[in-house]
Each structure stands twice: as structure tokens, then as C-alpha cells.
């Protein structure tokens, strides 16, 4: 008899625990809330809060601006499950742990994944507070699929030519236009952090085609796409590329959280409307 993959066992055990808390209701979409964007959770009606620390096999998120809960309830007329706080590689967790909450949501039955993050502007046209649809990404973090393939979740060599669903992107643009919300669109590059980029790295990232930089999201997207889940991603630009050229400019985590908080309402409304239209 084939022995059970320990990683799959860990996912299934956590999923069973969460499923029971949800009264066996199946979420239509999963949402990952980035730094300072946890406010979206307040829009979720009749919420069930499940702290990560109560879930078997889960770590406790420690990043600033992040709480560590699943929050399930109604958004845009659908039953959704949101991650109020994600697990970051820079906190010292391995990629199996970083992506565990995504795989658990896959087992719970999500049909879409929405990801969000706070990101640094690389594109000179971007300003603080801008919302950027993630059209594509460049991964400079370890790939979470390294290791024996989990055949029950997806193929050994998953396609990555369209990680962000073009249909949902069109829908988002249509809704934003109707609501008079200006959206940027671009390429997100993910590094390990936790140190912010040097000026030379900003220049390098711009040169290779990135528009925004951050320390998350891409591992979650890769794991979701491995399982065939359509993904929509959005970055809030929390520090602008131009200011990074000022000799006195310093990158500051508190400023990042403040800018993200200010943009959270706009992004929350947009996510809710997109989910409603799916
Ligand atoms: N770099 C990396 N991650 C970030 C930044 C940045 O400038 N701003 C918010 N998250």
C-alpha cells in the first residue's frame, strides 16, 4: 500500500478542522489580504473567525500589519474565505508552510483565488496609493513546487503562461471603469525580503520589466495555478519609485502600512463587486 504523503496529511487534517468550523459550507472564492489590507475582512457579513494558531499544523503569522485568521462569510453575495494575514517566507517558514493555507482552501473547494499585497513602485508612472492589477509576475523566491510532486493537486510541470486570469482582469477593468476607479496594470516581482531593495536593485527590476516589487504572493499563485484555480491579483503601491531616487529617501514599514490602509477601501469594494459578478 502507498503510504500517505505527510504534506497531504497535514493539508487534509487542517482542512477537516476548518470545514467543521464552516458548518461544511463550501467557499466560492479564497482571498489573501496583504499588509494593511485586512480591512476587507470587515466587509464580510456573518463572519466566522478561525485563528491560524487554533488550526492543526498551522503557524502563527508575525509580520507587521498582518493578523493571523481565516475569516469566512458573505461577500458580494457569495460565501468566501479570506486570509487576514498571510505566511511569509521571510518569517523563516518553509514553502510548504507558506502555501499551506492556499492548499487548505483548495481542499475546501474554492473556485477562484484573489490575492493582494502592498508593493513598492518600480514603474516611474506609479504613485503612492495606486492600485495595480497584477498582469504577470517574476519569481525570485524559491519555487514552492520543488520536491516530490503532489499528484492529487496538479501536474509535475504546470503551465505558467497566464498565471492571472485574463477574463477576471477584463471584468475588473470594466467594473473599475463603471465606478470611476483608476487602475494600473503591471508585472509584480517577488524577492525574499525582509530587507527592502537597494537603489541598484530597483534599477535592475525596472530593466527586466517589473512594475512593482514585494515579498509575497507569487508562491501562493504558483500553488493555486498548480491546482488549476483561476487567480486575480492586485497590488497597492505603498512607496513610489521616484522617491527612491531622492538621496534622503528611506523605505519605512510604517509608511507602507499607512498607504495600504488608505487604499484598502477602494480595493475591498472592487473585490466584492468582482466576486458578485463571477
Ligand atoms: N519593497 C518590497 N516590498 C514592499 C515594498 C518595497 O518597496 N513596499 C511594500 N512592500
GROMACS .gro file of C-alpha atoms and ligand atoms in nm:
model
  288
    1UNK     CA    1   0.000   0.000   0.000
    2UNK     CA    2   0.122   0.351  -0.085
    3UNK     CA    3   0.197   0.547   0.233
    4UNK     CA    4   0.020   0.880   0.266
    5UNK     CA    5   0.233   1.184   0.174
    6UNK     CA    6   0.297   1.365   0.506
    7UNK     CA    7   0.238   1.701   0.337
    8UNK     CA    8  -0.101   1.591   0.208
    9UNK     CA    9  -0.190   1.454   0.550
   10UNK     CA   10  -0.107   1.793   0.704
   11UNK     CA   11  -0.327   1.973   0.447
   12UNK     CA   12  -0.619   1.734   0.492
   13UNK     CA   13  -0.606   1.745   0.872
   14UNK     CA   14  -0.617   2.127   0.869
   15UNK     CA   15  -0.891   2.129   0.603
   16UNK     CA   16  -1.107   1.892   0.807
   17UNK     CA   17  -1.076   2.122   1.110
   18UNK     CA   18  -1.171   2.434   0.908
   19UNK     CA   19  -1.452   2.255   0.723
   20UNK     CA   20  -1.619   2.172   1.050
   21UNK     CA   21  -1.597   2.534   1.167
   22UNK     CA   22  -1.767   2.641   0.842
   23UNK     CA   23  -2.053   2.401   0.906
   24UNK     CA   24  -1.948   2.220   0.588
   25UNK     CA   25  -2.033   2.522   0.371
   26UNK     CA   26  -1.816   2.538   0.058
   27UNK     CA   27  -1.646   2.872  -0.014
   28UNK     CA   28  -1.673   3.001  -0.372
   29UNK     CA   29  -1.357   3.209  -0.350
   30UNK     CA   30  -1.046   3.243  -0.139
   31UNK     CA   31  -0.899   3.585  -0.069
   32UNK     CA   32  -0.549   3.665   0.059
   33UNK     CA   33  -0.527   4.002   0.232
   34UNK     CA   34  -0.185   4.167   0.220
   35UNK     CA   35  -0.014   4.413   0.454
   36UNK     CA   36  -0.258   4.677   0.572
   37UNK     CA   37  -0.539   4.530   0.362
   38UNK     CA   38  -0.702   4.329   0.641
   39UNK     CA   39  -0.983   4.586   0.647
   40UNK     CA   40  -1.158   4.399   0.366
   41UNK     CA   41  -1.241   4.138   0.629
   42UNK     CA   42  -1.473   4.395   0.794
   43UNK     CA   43  -1.692   4.384   0.482
   44UNK     CA   44  -1.754   4.012   0.524
   45UNK     CA   45  -2.103   3.952   0.663
   46UNK     CA   46  -2.186   3.694   0.932
   47UNK     CA   47  -1.817   3.620   0.974
   48UNK     CA   48  -1.672   3.304   1.123
   49UNK     CA   49  -1.320   3.377   1.250
   50UNK     CA   50  -1.072   3.091   1.270
   51UNK     CA   51  -0.734   3.191   1.421
   52UNK     CA   52  -0.444   3.015   1.246
   53UNK     CA   53  -0.300   2.921   1.584
   54UNK     CA   54  -0.603   2.700   1.655
   55UNK     CA   55  -0.569   2.503   1.329
   56UNK     CA   56  -0.360   2.183   1.347
   57UNK     CA   57  -0.031   2.223   1.156
   58UNK     CA   58  -0.067   2.600   1.108
   59UNK     CA   59   0.195   2.858   1.208
   60UNK     CA   60   0.125   3.197   1.362
   61UNK     CA   61   0.177   3.492   1.126
   62UNK     CA   62   0.405   3.757   1.274
   63UNK     CA   63   0.453   4.020   1.002
   64UNK     CA   64   0.365   4.383   1.082
   65UNK     CA   65   0.021   4.483   0.956
   66UNK     CA   66  -0.084   4.118   0.948
   67UNK     CA   67  -0.324   3.930   1.167
   68UNK     CA   68  -0.346   3.553   1.152
   69UNK     CA   69  -0.704   3.442   1.086
   70UNK     CA   70  -0.922   3.281   0.828
   71UNK     CA   71  -1.245   3.481   0.809
   72UNK     CA   72  -1.531   3.315   0.627
   73UNK     CA   73  -1.867   3.469   0.544
   74UNK     CA   74  -2.061   3.652   0.275
   75UNK     CA   75  -1.904   3.897   0.033
   76UNK     CA   76  -2.058   4.007  -0.296
   77UNK     CA   77  -2.348   3.771  -0.224
   78UNK     CA   78  -2.121   3.466  -0.213
   79UNK     CA   79  -1.972   3.257   0.066
   80UNK     CA   80  -1.598   3.332   0.072
   81UNK     CA   81  -1.298   3.256   0.289
   82UNK     CA   82  -1.037   3.526   0.346
   83UNK     CA   83  -0.691   3.505   0.493
   84UNK     CA   84  -0.648   3.801   0.725
   85UNK     CA   85  -0.271   3.781   0.719
   86UNK     CA   86  -0.051   3.552   0.513
   87UNK     CA   87   0.255   3.345   0.593
   88UNK     CA   88   0.579   3.495   0.459
   89UNK     CA   89   0.898   3.316   0.362
   90UNK     CA   90   1.100   3.591   0.533
   91UNK     CA   91   0.948   3.494   0.866
   92UNK     CA   92   1.153   3.174   0.840
   93UNK     CA   93   0.881   2.931   0.732
   94UNK     CA   94   0.948   2.683   0.453
   95UNK     CA   95   0.749   2.699   0.131
   96UNK     CA   96   0.529   2.406   0.235
   97UNK     CA   97   0.412   2.615   0.533
   98UNK     CA   98   0.389   2.941   0.335
   99UNK     CA   99   0.148   2.780   0.088
  100UNK     CA  100  -0.039   2.553   0.333
  101UNK     CA  101  -0.338   2.789   0.374
  102UNK     CA  102  -0.383   2.802  -0.005
  103UNK     CA  103  -0.383   2.424  -0.038
  104UNK     CA  104  -0.629   2.401   0.251
  105UNK     CA  105  -0.862   2.642   0.066
  106UNK     CA  106  -0.823   2.426  -0.244
  107UNK     CA  107  -0.940   2.122  -0.045
  108UNK     CA  108  -1.231   2.331   0.090
  109UNK     CA  109  -1.338   2.376  -0.272
  110UNK     CA  110  -1.259   2.738  -0.371
  111UNK     CA  111  -1.315   2.804  -0.740
  112UNK     CA  112  -1.124   3.134  -0.753
  113UNK     CA  113  -0.831   3.286  -0.564
  114UNK     CA  114  -0.794   3.660  -0.506
  115UNK     CA  115  -0.453   3.777  -0.386
  116UNK     CA  116  -0.348   4.122  -0.268
  117UNK     CA  117  -0.032   4.281  -0.140
  118UNK     CA  118   0.145   4.603  -0.056
  119UNK     CA  119   0.421   4.665  -0.307
  120UNK     CA  120   0.694   4.914  -0.386
  121UNK     CA  121   0.655   5.112  -0.709
  122UNK     CA  122   0.921   5.034  -0.968
  123UNK     CA  123   0.741   5.197  -1.261
  124UNK     CA  124   0.806   5.574  -1.259
  125UNK     CA  125   0.445   5.644  -1.360
  126UNK     CA  126   0.310   5.496  -1.035
  127UNK     CA  127   0.217   5.698  -0.725
  128UNK     CA  128   0.158   5.603  -0.363
  129UNK     CA  129  -0.196   5.468  -0.323
  130UNK     CA  130  -0.229   5.341  -0.681
  131UNK     CA  131  -0.397   5.005  -0.734
  132UNK     CA  132  -0.221   4.777  -0.983
  133UNK     CA  133  -0.376   4.472  -1.144
  134UNK     CA  134  -0.106   4.205  -1.147
  135UNK     CA  135  -0.084   4.101  -1.512
  136UNK     CA  136   0.220   3.876  -1.469
  137UNK     CA  137   0.498   3.806  -1.224
  138UNK     CA  138   0.871   3.737  -1.197
  139UNK     CA  139   0.962   3.492  -0.922
  140UNK     CA  140   1.283   3.542  -0.728
  141UNK     CA  141   1.166   3.333  -0.430
  142UNK     CA  142   1.218   2.955  -0.413
  143UNK     CA  143   0.952   2.771  -0.613
  144UNK     CA  144   0.701   2.608  -0.373
  145UNK     CA  145   0.656   2.310  -0.606
  146UNK     CA  146   1.017   2.190  -0.560
  147UNK     CA  147   1.012   1.839  -0.414
  148UNK     CA  148   0.808   1.529  -0.498
  149UNK     CA  149   0.502   1.635  -0.694
  150UNK     CA  150   0.167   1.619  -0.515
  151UNK     CA  151  -0.012   1.439  -0.797
  152UNK     CA  152  -0.354   1.480  -0.632
  153UNK     CA  153  -0.315   1.858  -0.657
  154UNK     CA  154  -0.167   1.904  -1.004
  155UNK     CA  155   0.094   1.814  -1.266
  156UNK     CA  156   0.473   1.800  -1.225
  157UNK     CA  157   0.531   2.081  -1.474
  158UNK     CA  158   0.236   2.322  -1.456
  159UNK     CA  159   0.185   2.583  -1.725
  160UNK     CA  160   0.255   2.940  -1.611
  161UNK     CA  161   0.193   3.138  -1.930
  162UNK     CA  162  -0.122   3.302  -1.790
  163UNK     CA  163  -0.099   3.291  -1.409
  164UNK     CA  164  -0.352   3.575  -1.373
  165UNK     CA  165  -0.687   3.503  -1.533
  166UNK     CA  166  -0.740   3.729  -1.839
  167UNK     CA  167  -1.120   3.706  -1.810
  168UNK     CA  168  -1.123   3.825  -1.449
  169UNK     CA  169  -0.877   4.102  -1.542
  170UNK     CA  170  -1.120   4.226  -1.814
  171UNK     CA  171  -1.407   4.207  -1.568
  172UNK     CA  172  -1.209   4.405  -1.307
  173UNK     CA  173  -1.131   4.676  -1.561
  174UNK     CA  174  -1.495   4.703  -1.665
  175UNK     CA  175  -1.613   4.735  -1.304
  176UNK     CA  176  -1.340   4.988  -1.218
  177UNK     CA  177  -1.435   5.200  -1.519
  178UNK     CA  178  -1.801   5.198  -1.417
  179UNK     CA  179  -1.705   5.303  -1.061
  180UNK     CA  180  -1.455   5.567  -1.175
  181UNK     CA  181  -1.163   5.386  -1.009
  182UNK     CA  182  -0.833   5.427  -1.188
  183UNK     CA  183  -0.634   5.106  -1.215
  184UNK     CA  184  -0.274   5.045  -1.315
  185UNK     CA  185  -0.162   4.717  -1.463
  186UNK     CA  186   0.180   4.559  -1.445
  187UNK     CA  187   0.433   4.295  -1.353
  188UNK     CA  188   0.498   4.207  -0.988
  189UNK     CA  189   0.842   4.084  -0.889
  190UNK     CA  190   0.881   3.889  -0.565
  191UNK     CA  191   1.202   3.863  -0.365
  192UNK     CA  192   1.264   3.707  -0.026
  193UNK     CA  193   1.293   4.031   0.172
  194UNK     CA  194   1.291   4.119   0.454
  195UNK     CA  195   1.535   4.397   0.365
  196UNK     CA  196   1.393   4.647   0.119
  197UNK     CA  197   1.569   4.690  -0.217
  198UNK     CA  198   1.885   4.882  -0.285
  199UNK     CA  199   1.871   5.154  -0.550
  200UNK     CA  200   2.068   4.928  -0.783
  201UNK     CA  201   1.811   4.651  -0.734
  202UNK     CA  202   1.525   4.893  -0.814
  203UNK     CA  203   1.706   4.981  -1.134
  204UNK     CA  204   1.767   4.613  -1.216
  205UNK     CA  205   1.399   4.521  -1.158
  206UNK     CA  206   1.282   4.808  -1.379
  207UNK     CA  207   1.524   4.699  -1.651
  208UNK     CA  208   1.395   4.341  -1.656
  209UNK     CA  209   1.033   4.454  -1.687
  210UNK     CA  210   0.891   4.474  -1.335
  211UNK     CA  211   0.647   4.747  -1.231
  212UNK     CA  212   0.613   4.669  -0.860
  213UNK     CA  213   0.815   4.476  -0.603
  214UNK     CA  214   0.719   4.280  -0.295
  215UNK     CA  215   0.799   3.983  -0.072
  216UNK     CA  216   0.498   3.756  -0.114
  217UNK     CA  217   0.207   3.644  -0.332
  218UNK     CA  218   0.394   3.455  -0.606
  219UNK     CA  219   0.431   3.126  -0.408
  220UNK     CA  220   0.056   3.132  -0.337
  221UNK     CA  221  -0.023   3.198  -0.703
  222UNK     CA  222   0.204   2.916  -0.823
  223UNK     CA  223   0.037   2.668  -0.586
  224UNK     CA  224  -0.312   2.783  -0.689
  225UNK     CA  225  -0.227   2.752  -1.059
  226UNK     CA  226  -0.073   2.407  -0.998
  227UNK     CA  227  -0.426   2.306  -0.889
  228UNK     CA  228  -0.589   2.486  -1.182
  229UNK     CA  229  -0.752   2.760  -0.972
  230UNK     CA  230  -0.803   3.089  -1.165
  231UNK     CA  231  -0.625   3.378  -0.989
  232UNK     CA  232  -0.683   3.753  -0.971
  233UNK     CA  233  -0.413   3.969  -0.811
  234UNK     CA  234  -0.385   4.329  -0.703
  235UNK     CA  235  -0.100   4.536  -0.557
  236UNK     CA  236  -0.139   4.856  -0.360
  237UNK     CA  237   0.158   5.080  -0.437
  238UNK     CA  238   0.278   5.195  -0.096
  239UNK     CA  239   0.603   5.367  -0.188
  240UNK     CA  240   0.687   5.533  -0.517
  241UNK     CA  241   0.984   5.471  -0.741
  242UNK     CA  242   1.055   5.842  -0.781
  243UNK     CA  243   1.101   5.897  -0.409
  244UNK     CA  244   1.351   5.613  -0.410
  245UNK     CA  245   1.585   5.835  -0.613
  246UNK     CA  246   1.577   6.114  -0.354
  247UNK     CA  247   1.913   6.099  -0.169
  248UNK     CA  248   1.730   6.135   0.165
  249UNK     CA  249   1.464   5.869   0.088
  250UNK     CA  250   1.428   5.585   0.336
  251UNK     CA  251   1.195   5.286   0.297
  252UNK     CA  252   0.982   5.258   0.609
  253UNK     CA  253   0.747   4.973   0.704
  254UNK     CA  254   0.509   5.207   0.891
  255UNK     CA  255   0.461   5.427   0.583
  256UNK     CA  256   0.385   5.113   0.383
  257UNK     CA  257   0.107   5.013   0.624
  258UNK     CA  258  -0.041   5.367   0.626
  259UNK     CA  259  -0.058   5.384   0.245
  260UNK     CA  260  -0.210   5.036   0.226
  261UNK     CA  261  -0.476   5.124   0.483
  262UNK     CA  262  -0.577   5.430   0.282
  263UNK     CA  263  -0.625   5.223  -0.034
  264UNK     CA  264  -0.793   4.927   0.138
  265UNK     CA  265  -1.149   5.058   0.098
  266UNK     CA  266  -1.117   5.107  -0.276
  267UNK     CA  267  -0.971   4.761  -0.321
  268UNK     CA  268  -1.226   4.592  -0.094
  269UNK     CA  269  -1.518   4.737  -0.287
  270UNK     CA  270  -1.366   4.628  -0.614
  271UNK     CA  271  -1.302   4.271  -0.492
  272UNK     CA  272  -1.660   4.245  -0.365
  273UNK     CA  273  -1.803   4.362  -0.698
  274UNK     CA  274  -1.584   4.125  -0.899
  275UNK     CA  275  -1.686   3.831  -0.678
  276UNK     CA  276  -2.050   3.931  -0.719
  277UNK     CA  277  -2.015   3.926  -1.098
  278UNK     CA  278  -1.837   3.589  -1.124
  279LIG     N1  279   0.984   4.653  -0.149
  279LIG     C1  280   0.944   4.529  -0.115
  279LIG     N2  281   0.829   4.503  -0.058
  279LIG     C2  282   0.746   4.606  -0.034
  279LIG     C3  283   0.781   4.737  -0.066
  279LIG     C4  284   0.907   4.762  -0.127
  279LIG     O1  285   0.945   4.875  -0.158
  279LIG     N3  286   0.677   4.816  -0.030
  279LIG     C5  287   0.581   4.733   0.023
  279LIG     N4  288   0.624   4.605   0.020
   0.00000   0.00000   0.00000
